[in-house]
mmCIF file of C-alpha atoms in Angstrom:
data_model
loop_
_atom_site.group_PDB
_atom_site.id
_atom_site.type_symbol
_atom_site.label_atom_id
_atom_site.label_comp_id
_atom_site.label_asym_id
_atom_site.label_seq_id
_atom_site.Cartn_x
_atom_site.Cartn_y
_atom_site.Cartn_z
ATOM 1 C CA MET A 23 5.613 -38.121 3.350
ATOM 2 C CA THR A 24 4.737 -40.648 6.036
ATOM 3 C CA ILE A 25 7.467 -41.428 8.565
ATOM 4 C CA THR A 26 7.491 -44.922 10.051
ATOM 5 C CA ASP A 27 8.999 -46.541 13.140
ATOM 6 C CA GLU A 28 8.857 -43.528 15.411
ATOM 7 C CA ASP A 29 8.391 -45.906 18.340
ATOM 8 C CA CYS A 30 11.970 -47.120 17.714
ATOM 9 C CA LEU A 31 13.399 -43.607 17.530
ATOM 10 C CA PRO A 32 15.260 -43.641 20.885
ATOM 11 C CA GLU A 33 17.163 -46.818 19.972
ATOM 12 C CA THR A 34 17.831 -45.609 16.434
ATOM 13 C CA LEU A 35 19.191 -42.217 17.477
ATOM 14 C CA ALA A 36 21.285 -43.755 20.264
ATOM 15 C CA PHE A 37 22.859 -46.106 17.737
ATOM 16 C CA ASN A 38 23.622 -43.208 15.393
ATOM 17 C CA GLU A 39 25.358 -41.389 18.239
ATOM 18 C CA GLN A 40 27.430 -44.460 19.121
ATOM 19 C CA PHE A 41 28.365 -45.030 15.495
ATOM 20 C CA GLU A 42 29.407 -41.403 15.044
ATOM 21 C CA ALA A 43 31.543 -41.504 18.184
ATOM 22 C CA ALA A 44 33.255 -44.731 17.113
ATOM 23 C CA ALA A 45 33.871 -43.325 13.637
ATOM 24 C CA ALA A 46 36.113 -40.657 15.108
ATOM 25 C CA SER A 47 38.795 -43.320 15.655
ATOM 26 C CA ARG A 48 38.529 -44.753 12.132
ATOM 27 C CA PRO A 49 40.391 -43.479 9.071
ATOM 28 C CA ALA A 50 38.295 -40.824 7.342
ATOM 29 C CA ARG A 51 37.136 -41.942 3.922
ATOM 30 C CA GLY A 52 37.189 -38.378 2.637
ATOM 31 C CA PRO A 53 36.579 -37.371 -0.956
ATOM 32 C CA ALA A 54 39.469 -39.531 -2.226
ATOM 33 C CA PRO A 55 40.145 -42.595 -0.031
ATOM 34 C CA SER A 56 43.714 -43.848 0.044
ATOM 35 C CA ALA A 57 44.617 -47.235 -1.380
ATOM 36 C CA ALA A 58 44.932 -48.571 2.179
ATOM 37 C CA THR A 59 41.491 -47.277 3.175
ATOM 38 C CA LEU A 60 39.928 -48.676 0.013
ATOM 39 C CA ALA A 61 41.563 -52.059 0.649
ATOM 40 C CA LEU A 62 40.229 -52.079 4.227
ATOM 41 C CA LEU A 63 36.714 -51.205 3.078
ATOM 42 C CA ARG A 64 36.831 -53.969 0.489
ATOM 43 C CA ARG A 65 38.073 -56.554 2.966
ATOM 44 C CA ASN A 66 35.540 -55.866 5.704
ATOM 45 C CA ARG A 67 31.790 -56.240 5.900
ATOM 46 C CA LEU A 68 29.937 -53.177 4.653
ATOM 47 C CA GLY A 69 29.574 -50.809 7.579
ATOM 48 C CA GLY A 70 31.684 -52.986 9.866
ATOM 49 C CA ASP A 71 35.198 -53.753 11.005
ATOM 50 C CA ARG A 72 35.438 -57.450 10.203
ATOM 51 C CA PRO A 73 35.297 -59.634 7.086
ATOM 52 C CA PRO A 74 31.861 -60.888 6.047
ATOM 53 C CA VAL A 75 30.656 -64.421 6.751
ATOM 54 C CA ARG A 76 30.743 -66.585 3.647
ATOM 55 C CA LEU A 77 28.101 -69.338 3.721
ATOM 56 C CA PRO A 78 28.352 -72.695 1.928
ATOM 57 C CA HIS A 79 24.813 -72.162 0.596
ATOM 58 C CA GLY A 80 26.092 -69.635 -1.947
ATOM 59 C CA ARG A 81 27.261 -70.820 -5.351
ATOM 60 C CA ASP A 82 29.656 -68.721 -7.437
ATOM 61 C CA ARG A 83 29.054 -68.705 -11.159
ATOM 62 C CA VAL A 84 30.179 -66.920 -14.283
ATOM 63 C CA VAL A 85 27.383 -66.081 -16.717
ATOM 64 C CA GLU A 86 27.367 -64.731 -20.243
ATOM 65 C CA GLY A 87 29.867 -61.986 -20.854
ATOM 66 C CA GLY A 88 32.138 -63.235 -18.076
ATOM 67 C CA VAL A 89 30.091 -61.557 -15.333
ATOM 68 C CA LYS A 90 30.392 -63.146 -11.901
ATOM 69 C CA VAL A 91 27.313 -63.810 -9.790
ATOM 70 C CA ARG A 92 26.626 -65.535 -6.481
ATOM 71 C CA VAL A 93 23.474 -67.651 -6.354
ATOM 72 C CA PHE A 94 21.369 -68.680 -3.355
ATOM 73 C CA ALA A 95 18.663 -71.164 -4.326
ATOM 74 C CA PRO A 96 16.372 -72.797 -1.729
ATOM 75 C CA ASP A 97 14.619 -76.112 -2.360
ATOM 76 C CA HIS A 98 11.423 -74.385 -3.493
ATOM 77 C CA VAL A 99 11.749 -71.396 -5.833
ATOM 78 C CA ASP A 100 8.791 -69.186 -6.718
ATOM 79 C CA GLY A 101 10.790 -66.324 -8.232
ATOM 80 C CA VAL A 102 14.226 -64.859 -8.837
ATOM 81 C CA TYR A 103 15.604 -61.732 -7.187
ATOM 82 C CA LEU A 104 18.491 -60.015 -8.967
ATOM 83 C CA HIS A 105 20.370 -58.374 -6.109
ATOM 84 C CA ILE A 106 22.939 -55.600 -6.611
ATOM 85 C CA HIS A 107 25.127 -54.807 -3.614
ATOM 86 C CA GLY A 108 26.063 -51.376 -2.325
ATOM 87 C CA GLY A 109 29.437 -49.876 -1.489
ATOM 88 C CA GLY A 110 29.738 -46.620 -3.394
ATOM 89 C CA TRP A 111 30.570 -48.496 -6.646
ATOM 90 C CA ALA A 112 34.081 -48.942 -5.166
ATOM 91 C CA PHE A 113 33.734 -51.668 -2.519
ATOM 92 C CA GLY A 114 31.305 -54.354 -1.412
ATOM 93 C CA SER A 115 30.897 -57.738 -3.087
ATOM 94 C CA ALA A 116 28.353 -60.381 -3.982
ATOM 95 C CA ASP A 117 29.489 -62.499 -1.019
ATOM 96 C CA GLY A 118 29.347 -59.620 1.474
ATOM 97 C CA GLN A 119 25.799 -60.325 2.717
ATOM 98 C CA ASP A 120 25.494 -64.102 2.551
ATOM 99 C CA GLU A 121 23.529 -64.403 5.790
ATOM 100 C CA ARG A 122 20.954 -61.826 4.811
ATOM 101 C CA LEU A 123 20.561 -63.104 1.236
ATOM 102 C CA TRP A 124 20.252 -66.751 2.285
ATOM 103 C CA ARG A 125 17.629 -65.786 4.854
ATOM 104 C CA LEU A 126 15.694 -63.858 2.205
ATOM 105 C CA ALA A 127 15.970 -66.736 -0.248
ATOM 106 C CA GLY A 128 14.510 -69.219 2.216
ATOM 107 C CA GLN A 129 11.772 -67.026 3.664
ATOM 108 C CA ALA A 130 10.571 -65.598 0.336
ATOM 109 C CA ARG A 131 11.192 -68.783 -1.692
ATOM 110 C CA LEU A 132 13.379 -66.872 -4.113
ATOM 111 C CA ALA A 133 16.526 -67.737 -5.957
ATOM 112 C CA VAL A 134 18.743 -64.755 -5.146
ATOM 113 C CA VAL A 135 21.321 -63.894 -7.804
ATOM 114 C CA SER A 136 23.793 -61.277 -6.548
ATOM 115 C CA VAL A 137 25.983 -59.530 -9.131
ATOM 116 C CA ASP A 138 29.726 -59.216 -8.462
ATOM 117 C CA TYR A 139 30.098 -56.219 -10.747
ATOM 118 C CA ARG A 140 33.438 -54.551 -11.441
ATOM 119 C CA LEU A 141 34.427 -51.782 -9.034
ATOM 120 C CA ALA A 142 35.806 -48.273 -9.400
ATOM 121 C CA PRO A 143 38.330 -46.725 -9.532
ATOM 122 C CA GLU A 144 39.947 -49.577 -11.458
ATOM 123 C CA HIS A 145 36.758 -49.992 -13.480
ATOM 124 C CA PRO A 146 34.833 -46.697 -13.547
ATOM 125 C CA PHE A 147 31.534 -45.963 -15.269
ATOM 126 C CA PRO A 148 30.182 -47.678 -17.324
ATOM 127 C CA ALA A 149 31.820 -50.969 -16.240
ATOM 128 C CA GLY A 150 29.568 -51.638 -13.223
ATOM 129 C CA PRO A 151 26.336 -50.826 -15.072
ATOM 130 C CA ASP A 152 27.490 -52.960 -18.001
ATOM 131 C CA ASP A 153 27.921 -56.000 -15.732
ATOM 132 C CA CYS A 154 24.521 -55.504 -14.088
ATOM 133 C CA GLU A 155 22.876 -55.162 -17.488
ATOM 134 C CA THR A 156 24.541 -58.369 -18.667
ATOM 135 C CA ALA A 157 23.363 -60.292 -15.603
ATOM 136 C CA ALA A 158 19.821 -58.974 -16.031
ATOM 137 C CA ARG A 159 19.684 -59.948 -19.701
ATOM 138 C CA TRP A 160 21.002 -63.409 -18.810
ATOM 139 C CA LEU A 161 18.156 -63.851 -16.332
ATOM 140 C CA VAL A 162 15.547 -62.604 -18.775
ATOM 141 C CA LYS A 163 16.705 -65.246 -21.246
ATOM 142 C CA HIS A 164 17.543 -68.137 -18.928
ATOM 143 C CA ALA A 165 15.695 -67.841 -15.602
ATOM 144 C CA GLY A 166 13.061 -70.367 -16.683
ATOM 145 C CA ASP A 167 15.635 -73.001 -17.561
ATOM 146 C CA GLU A 168 17.899 -72.240 -14.610
ATOM 147 C CA PHE A 169 15.334 -71.812 -11.830
ATOM 148 C CA GLY A 170 12.008 -73.023 -13.199
ATOM 149 C CA THR A 171 10.378 -69.587 -13.141
ATOM 150 C CA ASP A 172 10.434 -66.361 -15.113
ATOM 151 C CA ARG A 173 9.067 -64.292 -12.212
ATOM 152 C CA LEU A 174 11.854 -61.750 -11.802
ATOM 153 C CA MET A 175 12.497 -58.915 -9.322
ATOM 154 C CA ILE A 176 15.442 -56.565 -8.976
ATOM 155 C CA GLY A 177 16.850 -54.423 -6.198
ATOM 156 C CA GLY A 178 19.720 -53.405 -4.002
ATOM 157 C CA GLU A 179 21.108 -51.043 -1.433
ATOM 158 C CA SER A 180 22.744 -47.638 -1.928
ATOM 159 C CA ALA A 181 24.859 -47.857 -5.103
ATOM 160 C CA GLY A 182 23.039 -51.131 -5.757
ATOM 161 C CA ALA A 183 19.704 -49.323 -5.780
ATOM 162 C CA HIS A 184 21.127 -46.818 -8.271
ATOM 163 C CA LEU A 185 22.415 -49.655 -10.473
ATOM 164 C CA SER A 186 19.041 -51.421 -10.264
ATOM 165 C CA VAL A 187 17.243 -48.424 -11.759
ATOM 166 C CA VAL A 188 19.983 -47.915 -14.356
ATOM 167 C CA THR A 189 19.640 -51.589 -15.331
ATOM 168 C CA LEU A 190 15.868 -51.338 -15.804
ATOM 169 C CA LEU A 191 16.315 -48.243 -17.954
ATOM 170 C CA ARG A 192 18.984 -49.919 -20.072
ATOM 171 C CA LEU A 193 16.795 -52.980 -20.639
ATOM 172 C CA ARG A 194 13.969 -50.715 -21.786
ATOM 173 C CA ASP A 195 15.994 -48.301 -23.909
ATOM 174 C CA ARG A 196 18.542 -50.659 -25.458
ATOM 175 C CA TYR A 197 16.472 -53.821 -25.935
ATOM 176 C CA GLY A 198 12.826 -52.830 -25.603
ATOM 177 C CA ILE A 199 12.486 -55.074 -22.538
ATOM 178 C CA THR A 200 9.739 -53.921 -20.180
ATOM 179 C CA GLY A 201 7.704 -56.048 -17.791
ATOM 180 C CA ALA A 202 10.328 -58.788 -17.451
ATOM 181 C CA PHE A 203 11.075 -57.588 -13.922
ATOM 182 C CA ARG A 204 7.864 -57.373 -11.902
ATOM 183 C CA ALA A 205 9.153 -55.221 -9.040
ATOM 184 C CA ALA A 206 12.081 -53.095 -7.882
ATOM 185 C CA HIS A 207 13.173 -52.875 -4.249
ATOM 186 C CA LEU A 208 15.344 -49.798 -3.724
ATOM 187 C CA LEU A 209 17.056 -49.072 -0.403
ATOM 188 C CA PHE A 210 18.575 -45.621 0.232
ATOM 189 C CA GLY A 211 19.981 -45.108 -3.250
ATOM 190 C CA PRO A 212 21.731 -42.116 -4.853
ATOM 191 C CA TYR A 213 19.769 -41.168 -7.944
ATOM 192 C CA ASP A 214 21.230 -37.726 -8.670
ATOM 193 C CA LEU A 215 25.015 -37.856 -8.866
ATOM 194 C CA SER A 216 25.166 -34.076 -9.328
ATOM 195 C CA MET A 217 23.923 -34.016 -5.698
ATOM 196 C CA THR A 218 20.432 -33.245 -4.398
ATOM 197 C CA PRO A 219 19.934 -30.555 -1.721
ATOM 198 C CA SER A 220 19.963 -33.090 1.117
ATOM 199 C CA GLN A 221 23.282 -34.470 -0.107
ATOM 200 C CA ARG A 222 24.859 -31.013 -0.276
ATOM 201 C CA SER A 223 23.539 -29.818 3.080
ATOM 202 C CA PHE A 224 24.228 -32.943 5.169
ATOM 203 C CA GLY A 225 27.759 -31.895 5.998
ATOM 204 C CA PRO A 226 30.599 -33.801 7.710
ATOM 205 C CA ARG A 227 28.711 -35.939 10.242
ATOM 206 C CA ARG A 228 30.610 -39.215 10.664
ATOM 207 C CA LEU A 229 27.712 -41.513 9.911
ATOM 208 C CA LEU A 230 28.054 -44.222 7.274
ATOM 209 C CA SER A 231 27.801 -41.607 4.531
ATOM 210 C CA ASN A 232 27.997 -37.824 4.370
ATOM 211 C CA THR A 233 28.507 -35.017 1.882
ATOM 212 C CA ASP A 234 32.227 -35.643 1.407
ATOM 213 C CA THR A 235 32.031 -39.424 1.094
ATOM 214 C CA LEU A 236 29.236 -39.138 -1.464
ATOM 215 C CA ARG A 237 31.198 -36.620 -3.501
ATOM 216 C CA GLY A 238 34.250 -38.863 -3.315
ATOM 217 C CA GLY A 239 32.259 -41.859 -4.483
ATOM 218 C CA TYR A 240 30.990 -39.961 -7.504
ATOM 219 C CA GLU A 241 34.515 -38.897 -8.393
ATOM 220 C CA LEU A 242 35.720 -42.499 -8.232
ATOM 221 C CA PHE A 243 32.768 -43.821 -10.236
ATOM 222 C CA THR A 244 32.595 -41.054 -12.843
ATOM 223 C CA PRO A 245 36.096 -39.543 -12.984
ATOM 224 C CA GLY A 246 36.458 -36.382 -15.002
ATOM 225 C CA MET A 247 32.732 -35.671 -15.128
ATOM 226 C CA GLY A 248 31.339 -32.350 -13.992
ATOM 227 C CA ALA A 249 27.947 -31.837 -12.363
ATOM 228 C CA GLU A 250 26.165 -31.261 -15.660
ATOM 229 C CA GLU A 251 27.589 -34.448 -17.178
ATOM 230 C CA ARG A 252 26.520 -36.373 -14.083
ATOM 231 C CA ARG A 253 22.945 -35.212 -14.695
ATOM 232 C CA SER A 254 22.834 -37.379 -17.805
ATOM 233 C CA PRO A 255 19.957 -39.862 -17.419
ATOM 234 C CA GLU A 256 22.436 -42.686 -18.071
ATOM 235 C CA VAL A 257 24.333 -41.653 -14.926
ATOM 236 C CA SER A 258 21.601 -40.125 -12.743
ATOM 237 C CA PRO A 259 18.295 -41.960 -13.210
ATOM 238 C CA LEU A 260 16.382 -39.200 -11.425
ATOM 239 C CA PHE A 261 16.607 -37.285 -14.721
ATOM 240 C CA ALA A 262 15.451 -40.190 -16.900
ATOM 241 C CA ASP A 263 12.059 -40.877 -18.410
ATOM 242 C CA LEU A 264 10.711 -43.480 -15.981
ATOM 243 C CA ALA A 265 7.810 -44.708 -18.111
ATOM 244 C CA GLY A 266 7.376 -48.457 -18.308
ATOM 245 C CA LEU A 267 9.176 -49.325 -15.092
ATOM 246 C CA PRO A 268 7.686 -51.863 -12.652
ATOM 247 C CA PRO A 269 6.101 -51.249 -9.252
ATOM 248 C CA ALA A 270 8.701 -50.155 -6.726
ATOM 249 C CA ARG A 271 9.317 -49.943 -3.030
ATOM 250 C CA ILE A 272 11.667 -47.074 -2.169
ATOM 251 C CA VAL A 273 13.098 -46.786 1.362
ATOM 252 C CA VAL A 274 15.286 -44.199 3.096
ATOM 253 C CA GLY A 275 15.940 -42.890 6.605
ATOM 254 C CA THR A 276 15.394 -39.348 7.817
ATOM 255 C CA GLU A 277 19.091 -39.053 8.817
ATOM 256 C CA ASP A 278 20.397 -40.102 5.409
ATOM 257 C CA PRO A 279 22.046 -37.535 3.121
ATOM 258 C CA LEU A 280 20.245 -39.323 0.283
ATOM 259 C CA LEU A 281 16.795 -38.527 1.685
ATOM 260 C CA ASP A 282 15.871 -36.193 -1.184
ATOM 261 C CA ASP A 283 16.953 -38.763 -3.764
ATOM 262 C CA SER A 284 14.336 -41.249 -2.593
ATOM 263 C CA LEU A 285 11.619 -38.627 -2.121
ATOM 264 C CA PHE A 286 12.193 -37.183 -5.574
ATOM 265 C CA LEU A 287 12.483 -40.563 -7.291
ATOM 266 C CA ALA A 288 9.283 -41.830 -5.666
ATOM 267 C CA ALA A 289 7.380 -38.773 -6.919
ATOM 268 C CA ARG A 290 8.715 -39.154 -10.452
ATOM 269 C CA TRP A 291 8.154 -42.940 -10.460
ATOM 270 C CA GLN A 292 4.528 -42.461 -9.517
ATOM 271 C CA ALA A 293 4.077 -39.627 -12.025
ATOM 272 C CA ALA A 294 5.357 -41.969 -14.735
ATOM 273 C CA GLY A 295 2.456 -44.320 -13.997
ATOM 274 C CA ALA A 296 3.871 -47.138 -11.880
ATOM 275 C CA PRO A 297 2.777 -47.943 -8.324
ATOM 276 C CA VAL A 298 5.325 -46.990 -5.691
ATOM 277 C CA ARG A 299 5.558 -47.506 -1.949
ATOM 278 C CA LEU A 300 7.721 -44.985 -0.138
ATOM 279 C CA GLY A 301 9.108 -45.850 3.282
ATOM 280 C CA VAL A 302 10.800 -43.126 5.350
ATOM 281 C CA VAL A 303 12.263 -44.537 8.563
ATOM 282 C CA ALA A 304 12.464 -42.215 11.568
ATOM 283 C CA GLY A 305 16.023 -41.443 12.615
ATOM 284 C CA ALA A 306 17.625 -44.010 10.330
ATOM 285 C CA MET A 307 21.025 -43.243 8.856
ATOM 286 C CA HIS A 308 22.394 -44.388 5.528
ATOM 287 C CA GLY A 309 22.897 -48.147 5.433
ATOM 288 C CA PHE A 310 20.849 -48.791 8.571
ATOM 289 C CA THR A 311 19.868 -52.302 7.456
ATOM 290 C CA LEU A 312 23.480 -53.396 7.948
ATOM 291 C CA PHE A 313 23.152 -53.104 11.719
ATOM 292 C CA PRO A 314 21.322 -55.103 14.452
ATOM 293 C CA LEU A 315 18.449 -52.702 15.129
ATOM 294 C CA ALA A 316 14.715 -53.089 15.623
ATOM 295 C CA ILE A 317 14.150 -51.053 12.453
ATOM 296 C CA THR A 318 16.407 -53.460 10.549
ATOM 297 C CA GLU A 319 14.299 -56.471 11.489
ATOM 298 C CA ARG A 320 11.154 -54.618 10.493
ATOM 299 C CA GLU A 321 12.671 -53.519 7.208
ATOM 300 C CA LEU A 322 13.824 -57.012 6.305
ATOM 301 C CA ARG A 323 10.287 -58.279 6.904
ATOM 302 C CA ARG A 324 8.846 -55.531 4.723
ATOM 303 C CA GLU A 325 11.329 -56.339 1.969
ATOM 304 C CA ARG A 326 10.403 -60.023 2.124
ATOM 305 C CA ASP A 327 6.672 -59.301 2.080
ATOM 306 C CA PHE A 328 7.019 -56.907 -0.867
ATOM 307 C CA LEU A 329 8.998 -59.385 -2.945
ATOM 308 C CA VAL A 330 6.668 -62.270 -2.066
ATOM 309 C CA SER A 331 3.639 -60.270 -3.187
ATOM 310 C CA ALA A 332 5.206 -58.907 -6.393
#
């Protein structure tokens, strides 16, 4: 394991400390967030205390199957990136990162299609994966007509990274579709919903995610399932056969309870025969790319360069 960005470690750790101190005055998400807490999380920007900025560049659409997507298309399009947002399967939205997605679209010359999948607990598993699968199949069939290219990539953050892998596996296993997506970009995802050692041992630290909030997210997303049921490859892609998946870039921070998930998935991805780049960012907590840090700017450049070269 190679750790990057150690030169930024003082800033990164200082930010973690500030975030943890500020979190003490916020309502605890806990294993079962109240309706009021869930509503607040859904209203505000991921990781923040204010609503997200909604840009006029984004276009809301409804594709086959009634699935909602938000599209960012620059003047010149060389590929299409299917983006799946994070938020523990229970909050977040396709219009929650307009500034970042529009910047990526312009710099990488990509049409970015962000999926507004249904959220738990109102719509638990498999509703979210079903919507992501539908959006992916729509792109496989119609990207050429819609955007003038069939060069497709997929990726997301946190729960969105999990749903990206689940979507690739569903395309392969249900429809025999492999190779349609040329790359996967996976930021700090949970890939074992029965909980890896790093998830279990992280404890109650009030960073963006911890042991209790992860456990609570799994209970909202997969209600009534026990640990063994959550090890099903359809739920936890770490336990799936990963053969036939595209090259991937997998990123996580050293202060993320999901550290093991990325390390383990990268090893299994490579063992299955696909190239993988693993990035482990020194001192970074879960969701670090949501915040104005030096490591965030570096990571956004790496993401752009990876997708451009795919």
